[in-house]
PDB file of C-alpha atoms in Angstrom:
ATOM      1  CA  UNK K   1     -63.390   7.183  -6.955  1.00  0.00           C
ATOM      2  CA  UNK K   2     -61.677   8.974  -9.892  1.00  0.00           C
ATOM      3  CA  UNK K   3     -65.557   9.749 -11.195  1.00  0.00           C
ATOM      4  CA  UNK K   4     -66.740  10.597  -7.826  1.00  0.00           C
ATOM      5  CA  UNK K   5     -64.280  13.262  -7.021  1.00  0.00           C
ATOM      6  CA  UNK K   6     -64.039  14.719 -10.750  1.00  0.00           C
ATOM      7  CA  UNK K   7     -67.848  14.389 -11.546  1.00  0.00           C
ATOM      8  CA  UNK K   8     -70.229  14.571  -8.888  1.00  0.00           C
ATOM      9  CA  UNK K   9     -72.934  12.162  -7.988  1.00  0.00           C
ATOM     10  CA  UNK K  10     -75.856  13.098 -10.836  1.00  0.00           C
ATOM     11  CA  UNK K  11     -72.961  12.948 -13.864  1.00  0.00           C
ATOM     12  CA  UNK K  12     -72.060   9.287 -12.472  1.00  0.00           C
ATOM     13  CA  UNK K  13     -74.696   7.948 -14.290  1.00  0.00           C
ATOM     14  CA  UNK K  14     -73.245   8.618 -17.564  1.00  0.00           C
ATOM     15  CA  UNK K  15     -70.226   6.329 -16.956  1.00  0.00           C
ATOM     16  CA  UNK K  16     -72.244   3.171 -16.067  1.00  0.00           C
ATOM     17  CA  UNK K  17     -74.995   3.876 -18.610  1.00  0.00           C
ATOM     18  CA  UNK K  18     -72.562   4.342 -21.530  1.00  0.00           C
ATOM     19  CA  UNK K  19     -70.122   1.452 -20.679  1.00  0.00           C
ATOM     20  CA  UNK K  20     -71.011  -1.727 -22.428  1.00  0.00           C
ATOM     21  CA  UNK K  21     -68.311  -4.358 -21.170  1.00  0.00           C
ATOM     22  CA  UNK K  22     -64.993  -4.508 -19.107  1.00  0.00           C
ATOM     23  CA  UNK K  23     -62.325  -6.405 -20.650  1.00  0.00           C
ATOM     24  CA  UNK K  24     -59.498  -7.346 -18.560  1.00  0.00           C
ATOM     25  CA  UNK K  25     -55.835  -9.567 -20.207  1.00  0.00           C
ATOM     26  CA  UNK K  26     -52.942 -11.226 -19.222  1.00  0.00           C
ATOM     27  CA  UNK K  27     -50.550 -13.038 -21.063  1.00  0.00           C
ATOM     28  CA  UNK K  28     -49.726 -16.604 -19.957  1.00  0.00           C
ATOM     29  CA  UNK K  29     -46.406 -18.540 -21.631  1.00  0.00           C
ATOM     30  CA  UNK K  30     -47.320 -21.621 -24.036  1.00  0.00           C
ATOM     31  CA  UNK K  31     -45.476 -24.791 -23.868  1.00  0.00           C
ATOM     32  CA  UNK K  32     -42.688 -26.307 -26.262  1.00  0.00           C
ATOM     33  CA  UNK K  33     -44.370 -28.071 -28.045  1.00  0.00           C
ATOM     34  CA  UNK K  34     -41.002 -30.539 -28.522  1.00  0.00           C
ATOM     35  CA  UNK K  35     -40.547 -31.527 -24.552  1.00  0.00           C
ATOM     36  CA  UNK K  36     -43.947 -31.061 -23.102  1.00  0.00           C
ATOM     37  CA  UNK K  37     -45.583 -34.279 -21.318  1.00  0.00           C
ATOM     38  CA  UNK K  38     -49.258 -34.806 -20.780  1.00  0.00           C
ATOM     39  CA  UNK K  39     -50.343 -36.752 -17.764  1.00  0.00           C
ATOM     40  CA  UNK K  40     -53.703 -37.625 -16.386  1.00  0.00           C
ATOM     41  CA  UNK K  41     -54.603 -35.416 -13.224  1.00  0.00           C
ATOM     42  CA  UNK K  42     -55.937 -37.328 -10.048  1.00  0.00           C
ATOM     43  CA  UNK K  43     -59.687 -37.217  -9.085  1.00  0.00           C
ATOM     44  CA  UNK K  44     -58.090 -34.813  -5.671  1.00  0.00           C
ATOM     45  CA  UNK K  45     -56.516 -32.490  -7.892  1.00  0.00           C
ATOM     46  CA  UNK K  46     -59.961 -31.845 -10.303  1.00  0.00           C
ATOM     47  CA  UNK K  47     -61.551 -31.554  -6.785  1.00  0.00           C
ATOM     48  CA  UNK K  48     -59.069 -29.116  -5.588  1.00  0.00           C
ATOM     49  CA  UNK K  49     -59.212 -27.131  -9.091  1.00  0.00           C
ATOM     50  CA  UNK K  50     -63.296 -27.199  -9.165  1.00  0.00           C
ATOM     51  CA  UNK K  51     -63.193 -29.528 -12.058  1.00  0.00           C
ATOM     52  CA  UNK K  52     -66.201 -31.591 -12.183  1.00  0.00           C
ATOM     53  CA  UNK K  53     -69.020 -32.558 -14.886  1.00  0.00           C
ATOM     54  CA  UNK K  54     -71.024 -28.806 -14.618  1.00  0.00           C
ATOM     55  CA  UNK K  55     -67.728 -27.154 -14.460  1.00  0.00           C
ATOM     56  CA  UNK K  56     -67.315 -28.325 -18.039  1.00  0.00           C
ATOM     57  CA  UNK K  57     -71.021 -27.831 -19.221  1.00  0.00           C
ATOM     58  CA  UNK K  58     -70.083 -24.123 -17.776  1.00  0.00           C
ATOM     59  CA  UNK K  59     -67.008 -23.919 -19.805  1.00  0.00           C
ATOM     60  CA  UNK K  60     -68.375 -25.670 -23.345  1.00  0.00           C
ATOM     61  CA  UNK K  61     -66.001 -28.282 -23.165  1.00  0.00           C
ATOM     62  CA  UNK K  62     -67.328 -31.453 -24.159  1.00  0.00           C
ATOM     63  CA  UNK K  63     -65.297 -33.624 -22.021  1.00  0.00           C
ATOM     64  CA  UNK K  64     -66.251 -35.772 -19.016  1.00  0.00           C
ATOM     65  CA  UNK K  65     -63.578 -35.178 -16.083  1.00  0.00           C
ATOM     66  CA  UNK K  66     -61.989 -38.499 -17.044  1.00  0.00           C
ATOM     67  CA  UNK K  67     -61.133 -37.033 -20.560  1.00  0.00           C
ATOM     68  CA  UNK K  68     -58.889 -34.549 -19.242  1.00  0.00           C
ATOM     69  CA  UNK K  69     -55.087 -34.364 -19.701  1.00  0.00           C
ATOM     70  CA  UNK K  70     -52.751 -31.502 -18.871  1.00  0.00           C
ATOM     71  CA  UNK K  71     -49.511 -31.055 -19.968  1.00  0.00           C
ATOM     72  CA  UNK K  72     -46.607 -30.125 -18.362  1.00  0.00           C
ATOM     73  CA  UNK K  73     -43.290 -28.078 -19.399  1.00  0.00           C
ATOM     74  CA  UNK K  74     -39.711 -29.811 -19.173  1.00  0.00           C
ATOM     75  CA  UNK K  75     -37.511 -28.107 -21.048  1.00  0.00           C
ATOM     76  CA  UNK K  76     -34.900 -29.475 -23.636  1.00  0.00           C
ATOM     77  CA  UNK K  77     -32.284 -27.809 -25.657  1.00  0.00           C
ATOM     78  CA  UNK K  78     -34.951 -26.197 -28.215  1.00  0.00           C
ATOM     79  CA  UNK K  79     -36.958 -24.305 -25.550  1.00  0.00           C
ATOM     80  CA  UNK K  80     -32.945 -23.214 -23.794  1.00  0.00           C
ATOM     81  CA  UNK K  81     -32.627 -20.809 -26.043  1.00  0.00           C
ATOM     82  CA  UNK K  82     -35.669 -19.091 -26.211  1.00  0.00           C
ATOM     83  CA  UNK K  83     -35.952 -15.288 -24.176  1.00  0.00           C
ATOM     84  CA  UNK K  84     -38.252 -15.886 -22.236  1.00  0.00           C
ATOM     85  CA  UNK K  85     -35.851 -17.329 -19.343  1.00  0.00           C
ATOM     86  CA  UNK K  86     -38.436 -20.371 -18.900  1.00  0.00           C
ATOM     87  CA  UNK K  87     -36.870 -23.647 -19.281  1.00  0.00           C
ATOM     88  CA  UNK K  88     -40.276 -25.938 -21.101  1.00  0.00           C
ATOM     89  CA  UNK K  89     -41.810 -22.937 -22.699  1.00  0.00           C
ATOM     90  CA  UNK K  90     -41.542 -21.474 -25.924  1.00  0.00           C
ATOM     91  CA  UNK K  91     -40.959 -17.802 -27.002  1.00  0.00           C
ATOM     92  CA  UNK K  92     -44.625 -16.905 -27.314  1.00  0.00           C
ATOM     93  CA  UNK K  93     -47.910 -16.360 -24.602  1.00  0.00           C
ATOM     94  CA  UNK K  94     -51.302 -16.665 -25.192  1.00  0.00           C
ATOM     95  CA  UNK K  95     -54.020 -14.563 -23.924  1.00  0.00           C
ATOM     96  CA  UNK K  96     -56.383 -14.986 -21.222  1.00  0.00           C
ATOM     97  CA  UNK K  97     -59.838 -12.484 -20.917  1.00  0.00           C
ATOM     98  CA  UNK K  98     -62.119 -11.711 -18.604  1.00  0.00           C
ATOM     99  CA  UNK K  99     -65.184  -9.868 -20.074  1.00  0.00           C
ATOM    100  CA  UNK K 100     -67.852  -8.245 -17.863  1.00  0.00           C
ATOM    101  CA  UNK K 101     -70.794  -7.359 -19.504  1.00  0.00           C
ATOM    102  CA  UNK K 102     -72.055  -4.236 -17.988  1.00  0.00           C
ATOM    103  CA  UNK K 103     -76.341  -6.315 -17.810  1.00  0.00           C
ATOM    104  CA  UNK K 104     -78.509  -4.299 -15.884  1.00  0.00           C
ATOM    105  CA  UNK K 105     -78.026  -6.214 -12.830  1.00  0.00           C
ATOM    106  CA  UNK K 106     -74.729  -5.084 -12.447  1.00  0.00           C
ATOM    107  CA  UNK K 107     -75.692  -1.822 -13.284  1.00  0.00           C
ATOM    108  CA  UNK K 108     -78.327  -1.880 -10.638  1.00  0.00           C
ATOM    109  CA  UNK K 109     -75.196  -2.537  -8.340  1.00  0.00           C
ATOM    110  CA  UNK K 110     -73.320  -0.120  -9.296  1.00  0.00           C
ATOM    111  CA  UNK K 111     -75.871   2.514  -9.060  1.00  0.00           C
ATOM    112  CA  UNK K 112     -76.460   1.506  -5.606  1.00  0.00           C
ATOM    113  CA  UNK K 113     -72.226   1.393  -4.731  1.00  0.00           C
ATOM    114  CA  UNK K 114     -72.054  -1.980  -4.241  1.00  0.00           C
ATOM    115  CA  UNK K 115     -68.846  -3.199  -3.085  1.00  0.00           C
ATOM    116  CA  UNK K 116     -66.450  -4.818  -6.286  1.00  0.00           C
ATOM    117  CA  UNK K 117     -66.732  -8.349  -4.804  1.00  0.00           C
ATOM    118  CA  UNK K 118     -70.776  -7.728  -4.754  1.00  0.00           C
ATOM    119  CA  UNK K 119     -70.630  -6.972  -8.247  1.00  0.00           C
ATOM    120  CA  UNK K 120     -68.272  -9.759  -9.107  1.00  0.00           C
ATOM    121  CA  UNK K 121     -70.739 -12.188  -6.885  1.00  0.00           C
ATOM    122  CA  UNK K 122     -73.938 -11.004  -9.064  1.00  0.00           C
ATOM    123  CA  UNK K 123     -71.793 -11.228 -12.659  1.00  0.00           C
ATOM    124  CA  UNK K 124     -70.872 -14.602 -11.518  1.00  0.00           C
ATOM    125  CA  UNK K 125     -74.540 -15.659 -11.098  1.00  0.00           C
ATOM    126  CA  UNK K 126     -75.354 -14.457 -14.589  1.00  0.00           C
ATOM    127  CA  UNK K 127     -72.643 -16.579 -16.008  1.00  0.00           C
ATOM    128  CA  UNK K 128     -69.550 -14.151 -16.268  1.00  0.00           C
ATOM    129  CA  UNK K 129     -65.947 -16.339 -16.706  1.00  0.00           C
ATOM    130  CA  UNK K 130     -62.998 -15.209 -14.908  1.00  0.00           C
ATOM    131  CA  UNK K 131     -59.490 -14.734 -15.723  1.00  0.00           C
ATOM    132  CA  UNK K 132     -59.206 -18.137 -13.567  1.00  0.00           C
ATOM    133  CA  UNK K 133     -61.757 -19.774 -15.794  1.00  0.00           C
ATOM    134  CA  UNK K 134     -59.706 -18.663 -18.725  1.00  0.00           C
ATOM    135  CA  UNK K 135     -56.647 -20.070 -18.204  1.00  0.00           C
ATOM    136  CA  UNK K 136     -57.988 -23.305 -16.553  1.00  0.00           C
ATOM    137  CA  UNK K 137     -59.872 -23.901 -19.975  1.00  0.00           C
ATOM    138  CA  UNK K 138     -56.396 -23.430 -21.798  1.00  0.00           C
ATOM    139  CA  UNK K 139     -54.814 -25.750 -19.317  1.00  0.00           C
ATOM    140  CA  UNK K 140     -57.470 -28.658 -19.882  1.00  0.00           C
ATOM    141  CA  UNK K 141     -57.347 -27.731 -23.718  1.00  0.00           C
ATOM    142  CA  UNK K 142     -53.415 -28.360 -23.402  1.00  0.00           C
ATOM    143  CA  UNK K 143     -52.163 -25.104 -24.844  1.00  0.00           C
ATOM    144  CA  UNK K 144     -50.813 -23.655 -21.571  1.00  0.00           C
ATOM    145  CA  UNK K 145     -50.026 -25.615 -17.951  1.00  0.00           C
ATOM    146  CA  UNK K 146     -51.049 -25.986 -14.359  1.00  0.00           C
ATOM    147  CA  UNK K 147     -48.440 -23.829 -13.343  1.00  0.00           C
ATOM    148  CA  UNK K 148     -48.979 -20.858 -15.926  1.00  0.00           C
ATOM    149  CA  UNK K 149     -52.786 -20.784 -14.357  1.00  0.00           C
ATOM    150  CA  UNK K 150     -51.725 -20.762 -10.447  1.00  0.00           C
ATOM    151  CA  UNK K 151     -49.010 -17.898 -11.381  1.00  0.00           C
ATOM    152  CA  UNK K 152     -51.114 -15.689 -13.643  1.00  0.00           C
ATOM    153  CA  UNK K 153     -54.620 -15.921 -12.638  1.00  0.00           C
TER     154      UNK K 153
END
């Protein structure tokens, strides 16, 4: 809308044209690595999360579903005195991304002022990961948990 109202309708094309990719971050906390407990999840719970054998082709994990292991925080007297206020977690994050690649299907879409959840519906068929995507695939590689990925996603 900011464009719209600043550039007019035949400039417009100049921001879509000369953007190349939208990155979007967030910072998730990492487990202590001292208390943390891994533990199997149940076939219900990959269900619920969407975790299945194309899910992980998707992702470039080579895993089958029954590989998986997440990890949970606990807390002991190591993490306690960390800043972050988090008992389980240490006094770090890690990074999750979300990268759209500005393909010309998308900029078709946005030529045409497509709605954002068209847009997001037509990068997802041309493979685009989302911030979801990012932090599940840090949860099943056991650098962040469950919980971090629900909160921060």
């Amino acid at each position: 809308d900011y464009f719209r109202w600043n550039m007019g309708k035949r400039d417009l094309w100049l921001v879509h044209e000369g953007i190349k990719a939208i990155v979007s971050r967030r910072f998730i906390a990492v487990p202590c690595p001292h208390c943390m407990q891994t533990y199997k999840p149940s076939p219900p719970l990959l269900s619920q999360l969407g975790i299945n054998e194309d899910y992980l082709i998707k992702m470039q994990l080579k895993l089958s579903s029954d590989d998986i292991t997440f990890v949970k925080a606990i807390g002991c007297e190591q993490c306690a005195r960390n800043r972050t206020g988090l008992p389980g977690y240490q006094d770090m994050s890690t990074g999750i991304f979300e990268v759209l690649f500005m393909d010309r299907a998308v900029k078709d879409a946005i030529k045409k002022d497509a709605h954002g959840s068209e847009i997001r519906k037509i990068a997802k068929e041309h493979g685009h990961l989302t911030l979801r995507d990012s932090a599940l695939r840090k949860a099943i590689l056991g650098e962040t948990t469950l919980e971090q990925v629900i909160c921060c996603s």
